[in-house]
Short mmCIF file of C-alpha atoms and ligand atoms in Angstrom, two decimals:
data_model
loop_
_atom_site.label_atom_id
_atom_site.label_comp_id
_atom_site.label_asym_id
_atom_site.label_seq_id
_atom_site.Cartn_x
_atom_site.Cartn_y
_atom_site.Cartn_z
CA MET A 383 -132.01 29.88 83.84
CA ARG A 384 -129.13 30.80 86.17
CA THR A 385 -127.14 33.81 85.01
CA ILE A 386 -123.47 34.31 85.81
CA GLY A 387 -122.30 37.91 85.86
CA HIS A 388 -118.98 39.51 86.80
CA PHE A 389 -117.11 40.22 90.05
CA ILE A 390 -115.96 43.81 90.12
CA GLY A 391 -114.88 46.02 92.99
CA GLY A 392 -115.44 43.23 95.52
CA ARG A 393 -119.00 42.35 94.59
CA ALA A 394 -121.08 40.40 92.12
CA VAL A 395 -122.21 42.58 89.25
CA GLU A 396 -124.80 41.70 86.61
CA GLY A 397 -123.91 42.01 82.95
CA THR A 398 -125.32 45.01 81.13
CA SER A 399 -124.24 44.35 77.54
CA GLY A 400 -127.28 42.17 76.79
CA ARG A 401 -124.95 39.53 75.32
CA TYR A 402 -124.64 36.05 76.87
CA SER A 403 -123.01 32.72 76.15
CA ASP A 404 -124.34 29.27 77.12
CA VAL A 405 -122.59 27.31 79.86
CA PHE A 406 -123.17 23.59 79.33
CA ASN A 407 -123.22 20.62 81.63
CA PRO A 408 -121.09 18.36 79.41
CA THR A 409 -122.22 15.28 81.32
CA THR A 410 -125.82 15.66 80.12
CA GLY A 411 -125.35 18.02 77.20
CA GLU A 412 -127.81 20.48 78.73
CA VAL A 413 -127.36 24.23 79.01
CA GLN A 414 -127.11 24.84 82.77
CA ALA A 415 -126.51 28.61 82.87
CA ARG A 416 -125.72 31.60 80.75
CA VAL A 417 -122.75 33.83 81.31
CA ALA A 418 -122.71 37.54 80.64
CA LEU A 419 -120.29 38.78 77.98
CA ALA A 420 -118.80 42.11 78.99
CA SER A 421 -118.80 45.20 76.82
CA LYS A 422 -115.87 47.58 76.56
CA ALA A 423 -117.59 49.90 79.07
CA GLU A 424 -117.96 47.10 81.64
CA LEU A 425 -114.29 46.20 81.26
CA ARG A 426 -113.40 49.85 81.73
CA ALA A 427 -115.43 49.98 84.97
CA ALA A 428 -113.39 47.07 86.31
CA VAL A 429 -110.13 48.77 85.36
CA GLU A 430 -111.18 51.96 87.13
CA ASN A 431 -111.96 50.01 90.29
CA ALA A 432 -108.63 48.24 90.06
CA ASN A 433 -106.74 51.46 89.42
CA ALA A 434 -108.28 53.12 92.46
CA ALA A 435 -107.55 50.19 94.78
CA GLN A 436 -104.03 49.29 93.64
CA PRO A 437 -101.80 51.97 95.25
CA ALA A 438 -102.99 51.23 98.80
CA TRP A 439 -102.57 47.50 98.24
CA ALA A 440 -99.05 47.99 96.90
CA ALA A 441 -98.25 50.18 99.91
CA GLN A 442 -99.09 47.37 102.37
CA ASN A 443 -95.95 45.65 103.50
CA PRO A 444 -95.34 42.36 101.69
CA GLN A 445 -95.85 40.27 104.82
CA LYS A 446 -99.41 41.56 105.07
CA ARG A 447 -100.00 40.65 101.45
CA ALA A 448 -98.55 37.19 102.15
CA ARG A 449 -101.00 36.75 105.04
CA VAL A 450 -103.90 37.22 102.63
CA MET A 451 -102.45 34.38 100.54
CA MET A 452 -102.17 32.23 103.69
CA ARG A 453 -105.75 32.87 104.71
CA PHE A 454 -106.92 32.13 101.15
CA LEU A 455 -105.17 28.76 101.35
CA GLU A 456 -107.12 27.87 104.49
CA LEU A 457 -110.40 28.90 102.89
CA ILE A 458 -109.90 27.07 99.60
CA ARG A 459 -108.80 23.89 101.40
CA GLY A 460 -112.02 24.07 103.39
CA GLU A 461 -114.16 23.92 100.27
CA GLN A 462 -112.06 21.89 97.90
CA ASP A 463 -114.69 19.18 97.46
CA ALA A 464 -117.50 21.57 96.58
CA LEU A 465 -115.23 23.55 94.28
CA ALA A 466 -114.11 20.38 92.46
CA GLU A 467 -117.74 19.41 91.88
CA LEU A 468 -118.56 22.86 90.55
CA LEU A 469 -115.51 22.72 88.28
CA SER A 470 -116.31 19.31 86.83
CA SER A 471 -119.98 20.22 86.34
CA GLU A 472 -118.96 22.91 83.82
CA HIS A 473 -115.76 21.40 82.40
CA GLY A 474 -116.60 17.69 82.32
CA LYS A 475 -113.36 16.38 83.85
CA THR A 476 -113.85 13.86 86.66
CA VAL A 477 -114.06 15.13 90.24
CA PRO A 478 -110.69 13.57 91.29
CA ASP A 479 -109.08 15.23 88.26
CA ALA A 480 -110.78 18.54 89.16
CA LYS A 481 -109.21 18.30 92.62
CA GLY A 482 -105.83 18.05 90.92
CA ASP A 483 -106.67 21.14 88.84
CA ILE A 484 -107.36 23.08 92.06
CA GLN A 485 -104.33 21.67 93.89
CA ARG A 486 -101.86 22.65 91.14
CA GLY A 487 -103.21 26.20 91.41
CA VAL A 488 -103.08 26.18 95.20
CA GLU A 489 -99.40 25.26 95.03
CA VAL A 490 -98.69 28.53 93.22
CA VAL A 491 -100.53 30.42 95.97
CA GLU A 492 -98.27 28.60 98.45
CA PHE A 493 -95.29 29.84 96.46
CA ALA A 494 -96.71 33.38 96.55
CA THR A 495 -96.79 33.33 100.36
CA GLY A 496 -93.00 33.76 100.10
CA ILE A 497 -93.46 37.16 98.47
CA PRO A 498 -91.48 39.16 101.09
CA HIS A 499 -88.43 37.09 100.24
CA LEU A 500 -89.15 36.96 96.50
CA LEU A 501 -89.38 40.75 96.21
CA LYS A 502 -86.03 41.43 97.84
CA GLY A 503 -83.85 43.43 95.50
CA GLU A 504 -80.10 43.56 94.99
CA TYR A 505 -77.59 45.77 96.75
CA THR A 506 -73.98 46.65 96.04
CA GLU A 507 -72.20 48.60 98.70
CA GLY A 508 -69.32 50.75 97.46
CA ALA A 509 -69.85 50.33 93.72
CA GLY A 510 -67.67 53.46 93.43
CA THR A 511 -66.13 55.63 96.07
CA GLY A 512 -69.00 56.56 98.38
CA ILE A 513 -71.52 55.09 95.92
CA ASP A 514 -74.07 52.37 96.65
CA VAL A 515 -76.28 50.77 94.01
CA TYR A 516 -79.49 48.94 94.74
CA SER A 517 -82.48 47.67 92.86
CA MET A 518 -86.05 47.18 93.90
CA ARG A 519 -88.98 45.36 92.33
CA GLN A 520 -92.15 47.41 92.06
CA PRO A 521 -95.59 46.26 90.88
CA LEU A 522 -96.73 47.25 87.40
CA GLY A 523 -100.16 48.57 88.49
CA VAL A 524 -103.20 46.98 86.85
CA VAL A 525 -102.52 43.74 84.99
CA ALA A 526 -104.77 41.21 83.25
CA GLY A 527 -105.03 37.47 82.70
CA ILE A 528 -106.97 35.75 79.91
CA THR A 529 -107.36 32.04 80.56
CA PRO A 530 -108.56 28.87 78.76
CA PHE A 531 -111.37 26.47 79.60
CA ASN A 532 -109.25 23.44 80.36
CA PHE A 533 -107.87 24.38 83.79
CA PRO A 534 -110.45 26.81 85.23
CA ALA A 535 -108.87 26.80 88.72
CA MET A 536 -105.19 26.18 88.10
CA ILE A 537 -104.45 28.71 85.38
CA PRO A 538 -106.37 31.66 86.90
CA LEU A 539 -104.47 30.98 90.16
CA TRP A 540 -101.13 30.73 88.31
CA LYS A 541 -101.82 34.17 86.94
CA CYS A 542 -103.52 36.10 89.72
CA ALA A 543 -101.72 34.85 92.85
CA PRO A 544 -98.17 36.01 91.98
CA ALA A 545 -99.49 39.22 90.39
CA ILE A 546 -101.52 40.18 93.45
CA ALA A 547 -98.80 39.17 95.91
CA CYS A 548 -96.44 41.53 94.06
CA GLY A 549 -98.85 44.41 94.76
CA ASN A 550 -100.71 44.62 91.45
CA ALA A 551 -104.46 44.74 90.88
CA PHE A 552 -105.73 42.02 88.56
CA ILE A 553 -108.41 41.75 85.87
CA LEU A 554 -109.20 38.10 85.14
CA LYS A 555 -111.02 37.25 81.93
CA PRO A 556 -111.65 33.51 82.29
CA SER A 557 -113.02 31.16 79.67
CA GLU A 558 -116.71 31.68 78.99
CA ARG A 559 -117.11 27.86 78.93
CA ASP A 560 -116.55 27.40 82.69
CA PRO A 561 -116.71 30.75 84.51
CA SER A 562 -118.04 29.76 87.95
CA VAL A 563 -114.83 28.58 89.64
CA PRO A 564 -112.88 31.78 88.80
CA ILE A 565 -115.69 33.84 90.35
CA ARG A 566 -115.62 31.69 93.50
CA ILE A 567 -111.83 32.13 93.70
CA ALA A 568 -112.30 35.92 93.66
CA GLU A 569 -114.94 35.68 96.41
CA LEU A 570 -112.59 33.58 98.55
CA PHE A 571 -109.77 36.08 98.10
CA LEU A 572 -112.08 38.86 99.29
CA GLU A 573 -113.01 36.78 102.32
CA ALA A 574 -109.31 36.20 102.94
CA GLY A 575 -108.80 39.94 103.31
CA LEU A 576 -107.95 41.08 99.79
CA PRO A 577 -109.24 44.63 99.38
CA PRO A 578 -112.15 45.10 96.95
CA GLY A 579 -111.00 45.96 93.43
CA ILE A 580 -107.70 44.03 93.60
CA LEU A 581 -109.08 40.91 91.93
CA ASN A 582 -111.84 41.48 89.40
CA VAL A 583 -113.40 38.82 87.20
CA VAL A 584 -114.83 40.10 83.93
CA ASN A 585 -116.52 37.44 81.85
CA GLY A 586 -116.59 37.79 78.12
CA ASP A 587 -115.39 36.90 74.67
CA LYS A 588 -113.35 38.67 72.00
CA GLU A 589 -114.98 42.02 72.79
CA ALA A 590 -113.73 41.93 76.41
CA VAL A 591 -110.32 40.66 75.29
CA ASP A 592 -109.95 43.47 72.75
CA ALA A 593 -111.02 45.98 75.42
CA ILE A 594 -108.24 44.64 77.67
CA LEU A 595 -105.72 44.96 74.84
CA GLU A 596 -106.75 48.53 74.07
CA ASP A 597 -106.93 49.74 77.68
CA GLU A 598 -104.02 52.07 78.39
CA ASP A 599 -104.15 51.47 82.15
CA ILE A 600 -103.51 47.73 81.85
CA ARG A 601 -99.76 47.28 81.95
CA ALA A 602 -99.39 43.54 81.30
CA VAL A 603 -101.36 40.63 79.88
CA GLY A 604 -100.85 36.97 80.68
CA PHE A 605 -102.65 34.71 78.22
CA VAL A 606 -103.12 30.95 77.99
CA GLY A 607 -105.11 29.33 75.18
CA SER A 608 -104.74 28.32 71.55
CA SER A 609 -101.70 29.48 69.57
CA GLN A 610 -103.58 31.53 67.01
CA ILE A 611 -105.13 33.69 69.74
CA ALA A 612 -101.86 33.72 71.72
CA ALA A 613 -100.03 35.18 68.70
CA TYR A 614 -102.79 37.75 68.16
CA ILE A 615 -102.68 38.87 71.79
CA TYR A 616 -98.88 39.04 71.84
CA VAL A 617 -98.84 41.37 68.83
CA ARG A 618 -101.75 43.56 69.98
CA ALA A 619 -100.36 43.86 73.52
CA ALA A 620 -96.99 45.00 72.17
CA GLU A 621 -98.73 47.65 70.05
CA THR A 622 -100.17 49.23 73.19
CA GLY A 623 -96.90 48.92 75.14
CA LYS A 624 -97.97 46.12 77.45
CA ARG A 625 -95.86 43.28 78.69
CA ALA A 626 -97.18 40.02 77.37
CA GLN A 627 -96.64 36.35 78.04
CA CYS A 628 -98.87 34.23 75.82
CA PHE A 629 -98.92 30.46 76.03
CA GLY A 630 -100.43 28.44 73.20
CA GLY A 631 -101.25 24.97 71.99
CA ALA A 632 -99.17 21.84 72.03
CA LYS A 633 -98.31 18.51 70.44
CA ASN A 634 -96.45 16.61 73.11
CA HIS A 635 -94.44 13.59 72.03
CA MET A 636 -93.40 10.64 74.14
CA ILE A 637 -90.36 8.75 72.85
CA VAL A 638 -90.36 5.06 73.75
CA MET A 639 -86.83 3.65 73.48
CA PRO A 640 -86.33 -0.07 72.81
CA ASP A 641 -85.06 -0.58 76.38
CA ALA A 642 -88.03 1.19 78.04
CA ASP A 643 -90.08 -0.72 80.58
CA MET A 644 -93.06 -1.32 78.29
CA GLY A 645 -95.54 -1.70 81.16
CA GLN A 646 -94.60 1.69 82.56
CA ALA A 647 -94.60 3.29 79.11
CA VAL A 648 -98.09 2.00 78.32
CA ASP A 649 -99.48 3.12 81.70
CA ALA A 650 -97.93 6.54 81.12
CA LEU A 651 -99.39 6.84 77.61
CA ILE A 652 -102.87 5.81 78.72
CA GLY A 653 -102.96 8.32 81.60
CA ALA A 654 -101.25 11.18 79.79
CA GLY A 655 -102.98 10.60 76.45
CA TYR A 656 -106.56 10.08 77.58
CA GLY A 657 -106.82 11.68 81.06
CA SER A 658 -109.20 14.65 81.05
CA ALA A 659 -110.32 13.42 77.59
CA GLY A 660 -107.01 14.67 76.19
CA GLU A 661 -107.99 18.27 76.94
CA ARG A 662 -104.67 19.16 78.57
CA CYS A 663 -101.94 21.30 77.08
CA MET A 664 -99.45 18.77 78.50
CA ALA A 665 -101.36 15.70 77.26
CA ILE A 666 -99.27 13.24 75.29
CA SER A 667 -100.80 13.16 71.82
CA VAL A 668 -97.94 11.48 69.90
CA ALA A 669 -96.16 8.28 70.90
CA VAL A 670 -92.86 7.65 69.11
CA PRO A 671 -91.64 4.07 69.49
CA VAL A 672 -88.08 3.65 68.26
CA GLY A 673 -87.71 0.71 65.87
CA GLU A 674 -90.37 -1.54 64.33
CA ALA A 675 -90.06 -4.19 67.05
CA THR A 676 -90.66 -1.60 69.81
CA ALA A 677 -93.61 -0.21 67.85
CA ASP A 678 -95.18 -3.66 67.45
CA ARG A 679 -94.76 -4.43 71.16
CA LEU A 680 -96.23 -1.06 72.07
CA MET A 681 -99.27 -1.38 69.81
CA GLU A 682 -99.96 -4.91 71.03
CA ARG A 683 -100.26 -3.59 74.60
CA LEU A 684 -101.88 -0.25 73.82
CA ILE A 685 -104.84 -1.47 71.77
CA PRO A 686 -106.58 -3.48 74.54
CA ARG A 687 -105.93 -0.68 77.04
CA VAL A 688 -107.50 1.96 74.79
CA GLU A 689 -110.44 -0.34 74.04
CA SER A 690 -111.08 -0.85 77.75
CA LEU A 691 -110.91 2.81 78.86
CA LYS A 692 -113.74 3.61 81.26
CA ILE A 693 -115.60 6.70 80.15
CA GLY A 694 -118.19 8.03 82.56
CA PRO A 695 -120.08 11.07 83.80
CA SER A 696 -117.83 13.59 85.51
CA HIS A 697 -119.27 12.74 88.95
CA ASP A 698 -118.22 9.09 88.58
CA GLY A 699 -114.92 9.09 90.45
CA SER A 700 -114.01 5.67 89.04
CA ALA A 701 -114.16 6.84 85.40
CA ASP A 702 -110.87 7.28 83.52
CA TYR A 703 -112.24 10.40 81.91
CA GLY A 704 -115.50 12.25 81.34
CA PRO A 705 -117.08 14.16 78.49
CA LEU A 706 -115.47 16.84 76.34
CA VAL A 707 -116.30 20.43 77.15
CA THR A 708 -118.82 21.16 74.37
CA ARG A 709 -120.51 19.49 71.42
CA GLU A 710 -118.46 21.76 69.16
CA ALA A 711 -115.22 20.43 70.70
CA MET A 712 -116.45 16.86 70.24
CA GLU A 713 -117.35 17.46 66.58
CA ARG A 714 -113.96 19.04 65.96
CA VAL A 715 -112.16 15.99 67.39
CA ARG A 716 -114.33 13.62 65.33
CA GLY A 717 -113.47 15.71 62.27
CA TYR A 718 -109.76 15.18 62.93
CA ILE A 719 -110.28 11.41 63.11
CA ASP A 720 -112.06 11.51 59.73
CA THR A 721 -109.15 13.53 58.33
CA GLY A 722 -106.59 11.06 59.71
CA LEU A 723 -108.39 8.18 57.97
CA ARG A 724 -108.60 10.14 54.70
CA GLU A 725 -104.89 10.91 54.88
CA GLY A 726 -104.01 7.24 55.25
CA ALA A 727 -103.27 6.65 58.96
CA ASP A 728 -104.32 3.27 60.45
CA LEU A 729 -107.16 3.75 62.94
CA ALA A 730 -106.43 0.91 65.36
CA VAL A 731 -109.17 1.94 67.83
CA ASP A 732 -112.13 4.10 66.77
CA GLY A 733 -113.88 6.02 69.56
CA ARG A 734 -116.09 8.19 67.36
CA ASP A 735 -119.38 6.41 67.91
CA PHE A 736 -119.16 5.88 71.64
CA LYS A 737 -122.41 6.58 73.52
CA LEU A 738 -122.75 6.51 77.30
CA GLN A 739 -125.93 4.74 78.33
CA GLY A 740 -128.23 7.09 80.23
CA TYR A 741 -126.24 10.14 79.05
CA GLU A 742 -126.82 9.93 75.31
CA ASN A 743 -126.76 13.71 74.87
CA GLY A 744 -123.50 14.22 76.79
CA PHE A 745 -120.34 15.13 74.91
CA TYR A 746 -118.58 11.76 75.18
CA MET A 747 -116.01 10.16 72.96
CA GLY A 748 -114.31 6.82 73.23
CA GLY A 749 -110.54 6.63 73.09
CA SER A 750 -109.07 6.56 69.57
CA LEU A 751 -105.65 5.27 68.55
CA PHE A 752 -103.91 5.87 65.26
CA ASP A 753 -100.89 3.88 64.07
CA ARG A 754 -98.49 4.70 61.21
CA VAL A 755 -99.09 8.44 61.40
CA THR A 756 -96.54 10.41 59.36
CA PRO A 757 -95.28 13.98 59.85
CA ASP A 758 -97.02 15.29 56.72
CA MET A 759 -100.50 14.38 58.04
CA THR A 760 -102.85 17.04 59.46
CA ILE A 761 -103.46 14.92 62.59
CA TYR A 762 -99.72 15.11 63.29
CA LYS A 763 -99.21 18.77 62.47
CA GLU A 764 -102.20 20.18 64.39
CA GLU A 765 -103.36 19.97 67.98
CA ILE A 766 -106.44 17.71 68.26
CA PHE A 767 -107.20 18.31 71.97
CA GLY A 768 -109.23 15.17 72.47
CA PRO A 769 -108.88 11.49 73.48
CA VAL A 770 -106.82 10.58 70.41
CA LEU A 771 -103.27 9.21 70.46
CA SER A 772 -101.15 9.03 67.30
CA VAL A 773 -98.28 6.59 66.97
CA VAL A 774 -95.44 7.73 64.72
CA ARG A 775 -92.89 4.97 64.14
CA ALA A 776 -89.28 6.23 64.14
CA LYS A 777 -86.52 4.11 62.66
CA ASP A 778 -83.89 5.24 65.17
CA TYR A 779 -83.15 7.60 68.07
CA GLU A 780 -82.06 10.53 65.86
CA GLU A 781 -85.31 10.42 63.90
CA ALA A 782 -87.28 10.28 67.17
CA LEU A 783 -85.36 13.26 68.56
CA ALA A 784 -85.96 15.28 65.39
CA LEU A 785 -89.77 14.85 65.49
CA PRO A 786 -90.59 17.00 68.59
CA SER A 787 -87.59 19.23 67.89
CA THR A 788 -88.84 20.33 64.47
CA HIS A 789 -92.59 20.35 65.27
CA GLN A 790 -94.26 23.78 65.27
CA TYR A 791 -95.20 23.30 68.95
CA GLY A 792 -92.71 22.84 71.77
CA ASN A 793 -94.60 22.61 75.04
CA GLY A 794 -93.75 19.27 76.66
CA VAL A 795 -91.96 16.08 75.65
CA ALA A 796 -90.99 12.85 77.37
CA ILE A 797 -88.53 10.03 76.87
CA PHE A 798 -89.00 6.57 78.34
CA THR A 799 -85.76 4.65 78.64
CA GLN A 800 -83.58 2.85 81.18
CA ASP A 801 -80.44 4.33 79.68
CA GLY A 802 -79.10 7.43 81.43
CA ASP A 803 -76.89 8.38 78.51
CA ALA A 804 -79.80 8.43 76.03
CA ALA A 805 -81.92 10.44 78.49
CA ARG A 806 -79.11 12.92 79.10
CA ASP A 807 -78.47 13.44 75.39
CA PHE A 808 -82.21 13.85 74.79
CA THR A 809 -82.76 16.45 77.52
CA ALA A 810 -79.77 18.46 76.27
CA ARG A 811 -80.67 18.46 72.58
CA VAL A 812 -84.47 18.40 72.31
CA ASN A 813 -85.96 21.71 71.15
CA VAL A 814 -88.90 21.76 73.60
CA GLY A 815 -89.51 23.78 76.79
CA MET A 816 -90.44 21.08 79.34
CA VAL A 817 -88.93 17.61 79.32
CA GLY A 818 -89.87 14.46 81.23
CA VAL A 819 -87.52 11.54 81.77
CA ASN A 820 -89.75 8.54 82.48
CA VAL A 821 -92.34 11.18 83.50
CA PRO A 822 -95.09 11.62 80.90
CA ILE A 823 -96.53 14.98 82.02
CA PRO A 824 -93.56 17.06 83.18
CA VAL A 825 -95.50 20.03 84.58
CA PRO A 826 -92.88 21.78 86.72
CA ILE A 827 -93.55 22.28 90.40
CA ALA A 828 -94.78 25.74 91.53
CA TYR A 829 -91.37 27.12 92.51
CA HIS A 830 -89.89 26.29 89.09
CA THR A 831 -91.38 27.83 85.97
CA PHE A 832 -93.77 26.56 83.31
CA GLY A 833 -93.52 27.49 79.65
CA GLY A 834 -93.31 26.00 76.19
CA TRP A 835 -91.18 26.98 73.21
CA LYS A 836 -91.90 27.80 69.56
CA ARG A 837 -95.64 28.23 68.90
CA SER A 838 -96.44 27.03 72.42
CA GLY A 839 -95.17 30.21 74.04
CA PHE A 840 -94.81 33.84 72.94
CA GLY A 841 -92.79 36.09 75.23
CA ASP A 842 -89.65 35.56 77.23
CA LEU A 843 -90.76 34.84 80.78
CA ASN A 844 -92.49 31.67 81.96
CA GLN A 845 -95.45 31.22 84.27
CA HIS A 846 -95.16 30.84 88.07
CA GLY A 847 -91.90 30.41 89.96
CA PRO A 848 -89.33 33.23 89.90
CA ASP A 849 -90.29 34.25 86.34
CA ALA A 850 -93.79 35.22 87.50
CA ILE A 851 -92.29 37.66 89.99
CA ARG A 852 -90.13 39.15 87.21
CA PHE A 853 -93.10 39.38 84.86
CA TYR A 854 -95.39 41.15 87.33
CA THR A 855 -92.81 43.65 88.61
CA LYS A 856 -90.51 46.22 87.09
CA THR A 857 -87.00 46.77 88.34
CA LYS A 858 -85.92 50.18 89.56
CA THR A 859 -82.20 50.67 90.09
CA VAL A 860 -80.90 53.41 92.35
CA THR A 861 -77.35 54.75 92.33
CA SER A 862 -76.76 56.87 95.43
CA ARG A 863 -73.97 58.98 96.86
CA TRP A 864 -74.04 60.69 100.30
CA PRO A 865 -73.81 63.38 101.44
CA SER A 866 -72.64 65.55 98.56
CA GLY A 867 -70.45 63.60 96.17
CA ILE A 868 -70.84 66.09 93.32
CA LYS A 869 -68.97 68.92 95.03
CA SER A 870 -65.96 68.25 92.80
CA GLY A 871 -67.95 69.80 89.95
CA ALA A 872 -69.78 68.74 86.82
CA GLU A 873 -68.73 65.59 84.93
CA PHE A 874 -69.15 65.54 81.16
CA SER A 875 -68.04 61.99 80.38
CA ILE A 876 -70.38 59.12 81.17
CA PRO A 877 -69.78 58.08 84.79
CA THR A 878 -67.90 54.79 85.15
CA MET A 879 -66.86 52.90 88.27
CA ARG A 880 -63.10 53.16 87.85
P1 NAD B 1088 -109.00 29.55 73.28
O1 NAD B 1088 -107.81 30.12 72.59
O2 NAD B 1088 -110.22 29.27 72.48
O3 NAD B 1088 -109.47 30.55 74.45
C1 NAD B 1088 -108.58 31.06 75.40
C2 NAD B 1088 -109.08 32.42 75.85
O4 NAD B 1088 -109.10 33.31 74.74
C3 NAD B 1088 -110.49 32.40 76.42
O5 NAD B 1088 -110.55 33.24 77.54
C4 NAD B 1088 -111.33 32.92 75.27
O6 NAD B 1088 -112.47 33.62 75.70
C5 NAD B 1088 -110.39 33.87 74.56
N1 NAD B 1088 -110.66 33.95 73.10
C6 NAD B 1088 -111.19 32.98 72.32
N2 NAD B 1088 -111.29 33.41 71.05
C7 NAD B 1088 -110.81 34.67 71.03
C8 NAD B 1088 -110.64 35.65 69.98
N3 NAD B 1088 -110.97 35.39 68.72
N4 NAD B 1088 -110.10 36.83 70.31
C9 NAD B 1088 -109.73 37.09 71.58
N5 NAD B 1088 -109.88 36.21 72.60
C10 NAD B 1088 -110.41 35.01 72.33
O7 NAD B 1088 -108.50 28.25 74.06
P2 NAD B 1088 -109.37 27.19 74.84
O8 NAD B 1088 -110.11 26.35 73.86
O9 NAD B 1088 -110.13 27.82 75.94
O10 NAD B 1088 -108.21 26.33 75.53
C11 NAD B 1088 -107.56 25.27 74.88
C12 NAD B 1088 -106.23 25.70 74.31
O11 NAD B 1088 -105.41 26.23 75.34
C13 NAD B 1088 -105.44 24.54 73.73
O12 NAD B 1088 -104.83 24.97 72.54
C14 NAD B 1088 -104.41 24.26 74.80
O13 NAD B 1088 -103.24 23.63 74.33
C15 NAD B 1088 -104.12 25.62 75.29
N6 NAD B 1088 -103.50 25.61 76.61
C16 NAD B 1088 -102.19 25.95 76.69
C17 NAD B 1088 -101.56 25.94 77.91
C18 NAD B 1088 -100.11 26.34 78.03
O14 NAD B 1088 -99.67 26.63 79.14
N7 NAD B 1088 -99.37 26.38 76.95
C19 NAD B 1088 -102.27 25.57 79.06
C20 NAD B 1088 -103.62 25.23 78.93
C21 NAD B 1088 -104.22 25.27 77.70
#
């Protein structure tokens, strides 16, 4: 059995805790490797390495740090195919979808190549007589990222690339479900010229996470995962004086207005609802047709499309989606479908019993579609994270607007309409962090920022874009007077710029 260890101080390190977790191949259902789960002592060793390496890295001029990012881009492009196969072999998403996972991470590295410009501070000449004021952005030191299973390339890169470019050292604690791609990313960064100890990958579970939270040398934690853990990490990080940005779960609605192009809306719902088996934080899991006639037209077109989804092994590039990540995840999703039926929703398409011929032990589910879901039902209130779409019929636009606005989650939302006025009103008033207008998955581009509201995001700065630079640096502001502006004597009132 292959064993996956850690990557600390620029080299592969075996686990010493004696604790391991299984890494599955979701396509076949087999255990393909075991990953070491770090102890507190192993995490501490990584922090010490990072601490020792960070000052010299921060002292390199930002152009040199940018060149490491540029070289990394060349290297990762050179092995994108192999990396996508590795990713899908542990996650289960199809290889073309895995390439997208890598590409959306790569785009944040591209953004980080602009670090010399992004780190420029502010300067005011002559803020008072003979006084200049300027600010600079300095790295925090050692920072950490704790990431989920569903984007094992993209989210680690969203976290580590801006942090490293700013001059920090990084401890990455990826998901124990698919740890191989994060390790390969760290190896590629080393090959690109990143000094040993600046990017460390420590595999583990709650024990490693708690060790990160307790470690006094770690100055910031970026988390992405489920909301319950996000809230826990946000509170614990604050207790130990760390900066924290913690992104959680989601329930993304797509409003279908009566004037929407129904063909486009259905295509969007099929791709955004069932792509990657629904295991995306920006997946559409609730469709909200406005008016009974719109709902009937939508259901008439959706049902045959859901019934004809092509589910295949992750290496089948023509499949719409592959298996779920683990048997446990599959059972959880099936449990939600049972609950939806018990609570009175109409199950228009039932994907629970789907079996893929030749891969009977893989973690596959057919697409499921619920109609007449109501806001009091568990399947509406909670995140299912599987290939299940719920249709909630709204009587009018105001009711449709209120649904995502009052939901506990506020990650993404979309409106499909041909009416600019409705779209404009919706984008202004909806209480959700990322909005799509005729775009079902509005994941912002790398130089804008990504972040949900309410229980989808704890903290006040988003991921990537300019917010990432703010999160991974602290501002120092200098007020200076030359040569000897205090010769007029001591001042006892607070200085002001009169
Ligand atoms: P998860 O919360 O189970 O795990 C996320 C990370 O937390 C992993 O590294 C895991 O090892 C660690 N962890 C798990 N249990 C822990 C515990 N009890 N104490 C401390 N750490 C623990 O999430 P997941 O299943 O890997 O990912 C799916 C979730 O992530 C979904 O809810 C999805 O919506 C969310 N997600 C959110 C975003 C976003 O940007 N908002 C993006 C991707 C995924």
